[in-house]
Short mmCIF file of the C-alpha atoms (twelve columns), coordinates in Angstrom:
data_MODEL
# 
_entry.id   MODEL 
# 
loop_
_atom_site.group_PDB 
_atom_site.id 
_atom_site.type_symbol 
_atom_site.label_atom_id 
_atom_site.label_alt_id 
_atom_site.label_comp_id 
_atom_site.label_asym_id 
_atom_site.label_seq_id 
_atom_site.Cartn_x 
_atom_site.Cartn_y 
_atom_site.Cartn_z 
_atom_site.pdbx_PDB_model_num 
ATOM 1   C CA . MET A 1   -137.218 174.138 -53.190 1 
ATOM 2   C CA . GLN A 2   -135.649 171.277 -51.204 1 
ATOM 3   C CA . LYS A 3   -136.332 169.695 -48.179 1 
ATOM 4   C CA . ILE A 4   -133.645 169.264 -45.359 1 
ATOM 5   C CA . ASN A 5   -134.060 166.767 -42.306 1 
ATOM 6   C CA . LEU A 6   -133.711 169.256 -39.017 1 
ATOM 7   C CA . ARG A 7   -132.363 166.122 -36.803 1 
ATOM 8   C CA . GLU A 8   -129.336 165.487 -39.190 1 
ATOM 9   C CA . LEU A 9   -128.713 169.054 -38.372 1 
ATOM 10  C CA . TYR A 10  -129.480 169.768 -35.037 1 
ATOM 11  C CA . PRO A 11  -129.329 166.426 -33.116 1 
ATOM 12  C CA . ASP A 12  -129.403 167.750 -30.068 1 
ATOM 13  C CA . ILE A 13  -132.379 169.658 -30.099 1 
ATOM 14  C CA . TYR A 14  -134.881 167.183 -32.600 1 
ATOM 15  C CA . LYS A 15  -134.740 163.867 -31.624 1 
ATOM 16  C CA . THR A 16  -137.230 162.768 -34.243 1 
ATOM 17  C CA . ASP A 17  -137.243 163.059 -38.307 1 
ATOM 18  C CA . THR A 18  -138.443 167.260 -38.896 1 
ATOM 19  C CA . TYR A 19  -138.232 167.865 -42.704 1 
ATOM 20  C CA . LEU A 20  -138.510 171.547 -43.662 1 
ATOM 21  C CA . GLU A 21  -138.495 172.967 -47.099 1 
ATOM 22  C CA . VAL A 22  -136.101 175.309 -47.764 1 
ATOM 23  C CA . THR A 23  -134.746 177.632 -50.742 1 
ATOM 24  C CA . ASP A 24  -132.192 176.354 -53.318 1 
ATOM 25  C CA . GLU A 25  -129.849 179.144 -52.092 1 
ATOM 26  C CA . VAL A 26  -130.287 177.907 -48.056 1 
ATOM 27  C CA . GLN A 27  -129.287 174.377 -49.470 1 
ATOM 28  C CA . ALA A 28  -126.381 175.558 -51.260 1 
ATOM 29  C CA . VAL A 29  -125.344 177.027 -47.697 1 
ATOM 30  C CA . PHE A 30  -125.615 174.262 -45.873 1 
ATOM 31  C CA . LEU A 31  -123.827 171.972 -48.487 1 
ATOM 32  C CA . ALA A 32  -120.661 174.411 -48.446 1 
ATOM 33  C CA . ASP A 33  -120.706 174.344 -44.819 1 
ATOM 34  C CA . LYS A 34  -120.703 170.381 -44.707 1 
ATOM 35  C CA . ARG A 35  -117.884 170.341 -47.433 1 
ATOM 36  C CA . ALA A 36  -115.768 172.912 -45.426 1 
ATOM 37  C CA . GLU A 37  -116.196 170.676 -42.301 1 
ATOM 38  C CA . ALA A 38  -114.718 167.250 -44.329 1 
ATOM 39  C CA . ARG A 39  -112.315 169.307 -45.643 1 
ATOM 40  C CA . TYR A 40  -111.275 170.530 -42.328 1 
ATOM 41  C CA . LEU A 41  -111.121 167.143 -41.283 1 
ATOM 42  C CA . ARG A 42  -109.537 165.852 -43.983 1 
ATOM 43  C CA . GLN A 43  -106.521 168.358 -43.584 1 
ATOM 44  C CA . MET A 44  -106.461 167.621 -39.883 1 
ATOM 45  C CA . TYR A 45  -105.930 163.688 -40.500 1 
ATOM 46  C CA . ASN A 46  -103.742 164.540 -43.569 1 
ATOM 47  C CA . TYR A 47  -101.390 166.508 -41.292 1 
ATOM 48  C CA . LYS A 48  -101.677 164.888 -38.071 1 
ATOM 49  C CA . ALA A 49  -102.451 168.007 -36.658 1 
ATOM 50  C CA . HIS A 50  -103.820 166.871 -32.985 1 
ATOM 51  C CA . TYR A 51  -103.720 170.344 -30.641 1 
ATOM 52  C CA . SER A 52  -104.021 170.539 -27.265 1 
ATOM 53  C CA . LEU A 53  -107.205 172.338 -25.392 1 
ATOM 54  C CA . ASP A 54  -105.093 175.079 -24.498 1 
ATOM 55  C CA . CYS A 55  -104.481 176.972 -28.042 1 
ATOM 56  C CA . ASP A 56  -103.094 179.901 -26.057 1 
ATOM 57  C CA . ASN A 57  -106.203 181.046 -24.422 1 
ATOM 58  C CA . GLY A 58  -105.547 179.277 -20.632 1 
ATOM 59  C CA . ILE A 59  -107.989 176.435 -21.037 1 
ATOM 60  C CA . GLU A 60  -105.870 173.959 -19.510 1 
ATOM 61  C CA . LYS A 61  -104.026 176.139 -17.342 1 
ATOM 62  C CA . ALA A 62  -107.047 177.630 -15.808 1 
ATOM 63  C CA . ILE A 63  -108.033 174.222 -14.542 1 
ATOM 64  C CA . VAL A 64  -104.753 173.191 -13.427 1 
ATOM 65  C CA . GLN A 65  -103.908 176.144 -11.806 1 
ATOM 66  C CA . PRO A 66  -106.695 178.045 -10.093 1 
ATOM 67  C CA . PRO A 67  -106.238 181.861 -9.945  1 
ATOM 68  C CA . PRO A 68  -104.566 183.944 -7.690  1 
ATOM 69  C CA . THR A 69  -106.383 185.192 -4.612  1 
ATOM 70  C CA . PRO A 70  -106.321 188.984 -3.460  1 
ATOM 71  C CA . GLU A 71  -103.786 187.898 -1.213  1 
ATOM 72  C CA . GLU A 72  -101.380 186.326 -3.487  1 
ATOM 73  C CA . ILE A 73  -101.513 189.127 -5.505  1 
ATOM 74  C CA . LEU A 74  -101.122 191.990 -3.117  1 
ATOM 75  C CA . GLU A 75  -98.216  189.853 -2.011  1 
ATOM 76  C CA . ASP A 76  -96.655  189.718 -5.573  1 
ATOM 77  C CA . GLN A 77  -97.411  193.563 -6.256  1 
ATOM 78  C CA . GLN A 78  -95.373  194.221 -2.937  1 
ATOM 79  C CA . PHE A 79  -92.852  192.270 -3.778  1 
ATOM 80  C CA . ARG A 80  -92.178  193.497 -7.396  1 
ATOM 81  C CA . ASP A 81  -92.588  197.148 -5.940  1 
ATOM 82  C CA . GLN A 82  -89.462  196.083 -3.053  1 
ATOM 83  C CA . LEU A 83  -87.827  194.389 -6.656  1 
ATOM 84  C CA . TYR A 84  -88.051  197.732 -8.451  1 
ATOM 85  C CA . ALA A 85  -86.734  199.922 -5.406  1 
ATOM 86  C CA . ALA A 86  -83.730  197.609 -4.862  1 
ATOM 87  C CA . VAL A 87  -82.861  197.835 -8.729  1 
ATOM 88  C CA . MET A 88  -83.259  201.578 -8.244  1 
ATOM 89  C CA . GLU A 89  -80.557  201.683 -5.429  1 
ATOM 90  C CA . LEU A 90  -78.031  200.050 -8.261  1 
ATOM 91  C CA . PRO A 91  -75.444  202.049 -9.930  1 
ATOM 92  C CA . ASP A 92  -77.146  203.683 -12.887 1 
ATOM 93  C CA . LYS A 93  -75.498  201.380 -15.496 1 
ATOM 94  C CA . GLN A 94  -75.889  197.857 -13.199 1 
ATOM 95  C CA . ALA A 95  -79.698  199.142 -13.065 1 
ATOM 96  C CA . LYS A 96  -79.889  200.276 -16.711 1 
ATOM 97  C CA . TRP A 97  -78.589  196.856 -18.058 1 
ATOM 98  C CA . ILE A 98  -80.445  194.527 -15.251 1 
ATOM 99  C CA . TYR A 99  -83.504  196.442 -16.795 1 
ATOM 100 C CA . ALA A 100 -82.265  195.786 -20.274 1 
ATOM 101 C CA . ARG A 101 -81.645  192.111 -19.505 1 
ATOM 102 C CA . PHE A 102 -84.644  191.198 -17.275 1 
ATOM 103 C CA . TYR A 103 -87.387  193.630 -18.229 1 
ATOM 104 C CA . LEU A 104 -86.711  194.379 -22.116 1 
ATOM 105 C CA . GLY A 105 -85.733  191.074 -22.368 1 
ATOM 106 C CA . MET A 106 -82.059  191.759 -24.439 1 
ATOM 107 C CA . THR A 107 -79.526  189.635 -24.508 1 
ATOM 108 C CA . VAL A 108 -76.206  190.152 -22.523 1 
ATOM 109 C CA . LYS A 109 -74.574  190.327 -26.211 1 
ATOM 110 C CA . GLU A 110 -77.148  192.902 -27.766 1 
ATOM 111 C CA . ILE A 111 -76.768  194.812 -24.117 1 
ATOM 112 C CA . ALA A 112 -72.888  195.073 -24.687 1 
ATOM 113 C CA . GLN A 113 -73.415  196.079 -28.696 1 
ATOM 114 C CA . ALA A 114 -75.654  198.747 -27.863 1 
ATOM 115 C CA . GLU A 115 -73.173  200.655 -25.084 1 
ATOM 116 C CA . GLY A 116 -70.549  199.515 -27.224 1 
ATOM 117 C CA . VAL A 117 -68.624  198.210 -23.812 1 
ATOM 118 C CA . ASP A 118 -67.141  194.426 -23.103 1 
ATOM 119 C CA . LEU A 119 -69.291  191.807 -23.144 1 
ATOM 120 C CA . SER A 120 -67.314  190.463 -19.707 1 
ATOM 121 C CA . TRP A 121 -68.340  193.617 -18.099 1 
ATOM 122 C CA . VAL A 122 -71.741  193.868 -18.993 1 
ATOM 123 C CA . TYR A 123 -72.148  190.125 -18.071 1 
ATOM 124 C CA . LYS A 124 -69.855  190.129 -14.659 1 
ATOM 125 C CA . SER A 125 -71.720  193.561 -13.413 1 
ATOM 126 C CA . ILE A 126 -75.589  191.970 -14.037 1 
ATOM 127 C CA . LYS A 127 -73.929  188.943 -11.976 1 
ATOM 128 C CA . ARG A 128 -72.622  191.913 -9.296  1 
ATOM 129 C CA . GLY A 129 -76.072  193.500 -9.496  1 
ATOM 130 C CA . LEU A 130 -77.773  190.368 -9.498  1 
ATOM 131 C CA . LYS A 131 -76.073  189.164 -5.999  1 
ATOM 132 C CA . TYR A 132 -76.574  192.729 -4.344  1 
ATOM 133 C CA . LEU A 133 -80.359  192.416 -5.223  1 
ATOM 134 C CA . ALA A 134 -80.550  188.878 -3.840  1 
ATOM 135 C CA . LYS A 135 -78.831  190.241 -0.635  1 
ATOM 136 C CA . LYS A 136 -81.442  192.977 -0.432  1 
ATOM 137 C CA . ILE A 137 -84.744  191.133 -1.169  1 
ATOM 138 C CA . GLU A 138 -83.597  188.419 2.118   1 
ATOM 139 C CA . LYS A 139 -83.242  191.366 4.280   1 
ATOM 140 C CA . VAL A 140 -86.733  191.951 4.047   1 
# 
């Protein structure tokens, strides 16, 4: 049995030295954790890994950009509905190509290869469709 100082492990809770007798297995766990943390800090230093607080979990974004209000959510949904309705008014190929380009994220080249048509046809068709959508949305 060995003694550990709880103030070293939990400095926020224990303000004075408080010793506790623990088994060798518990002591081994504490040592392994201490070594793992030291190894992690060395790796961070060696690889110059300085990360932002926003590690894909949105911490910074939530602070900088407040969440949308219910009115903004409703307006956004109405706009999306209007845009979808306008896309459905386009000719079939234009609507399909615009959907593939902007909703599915395909490139113009991928769309042309999948359809077996010339690249310029797809590009011009998408451009004409976007002009129509811009006019249609402006009217509303």
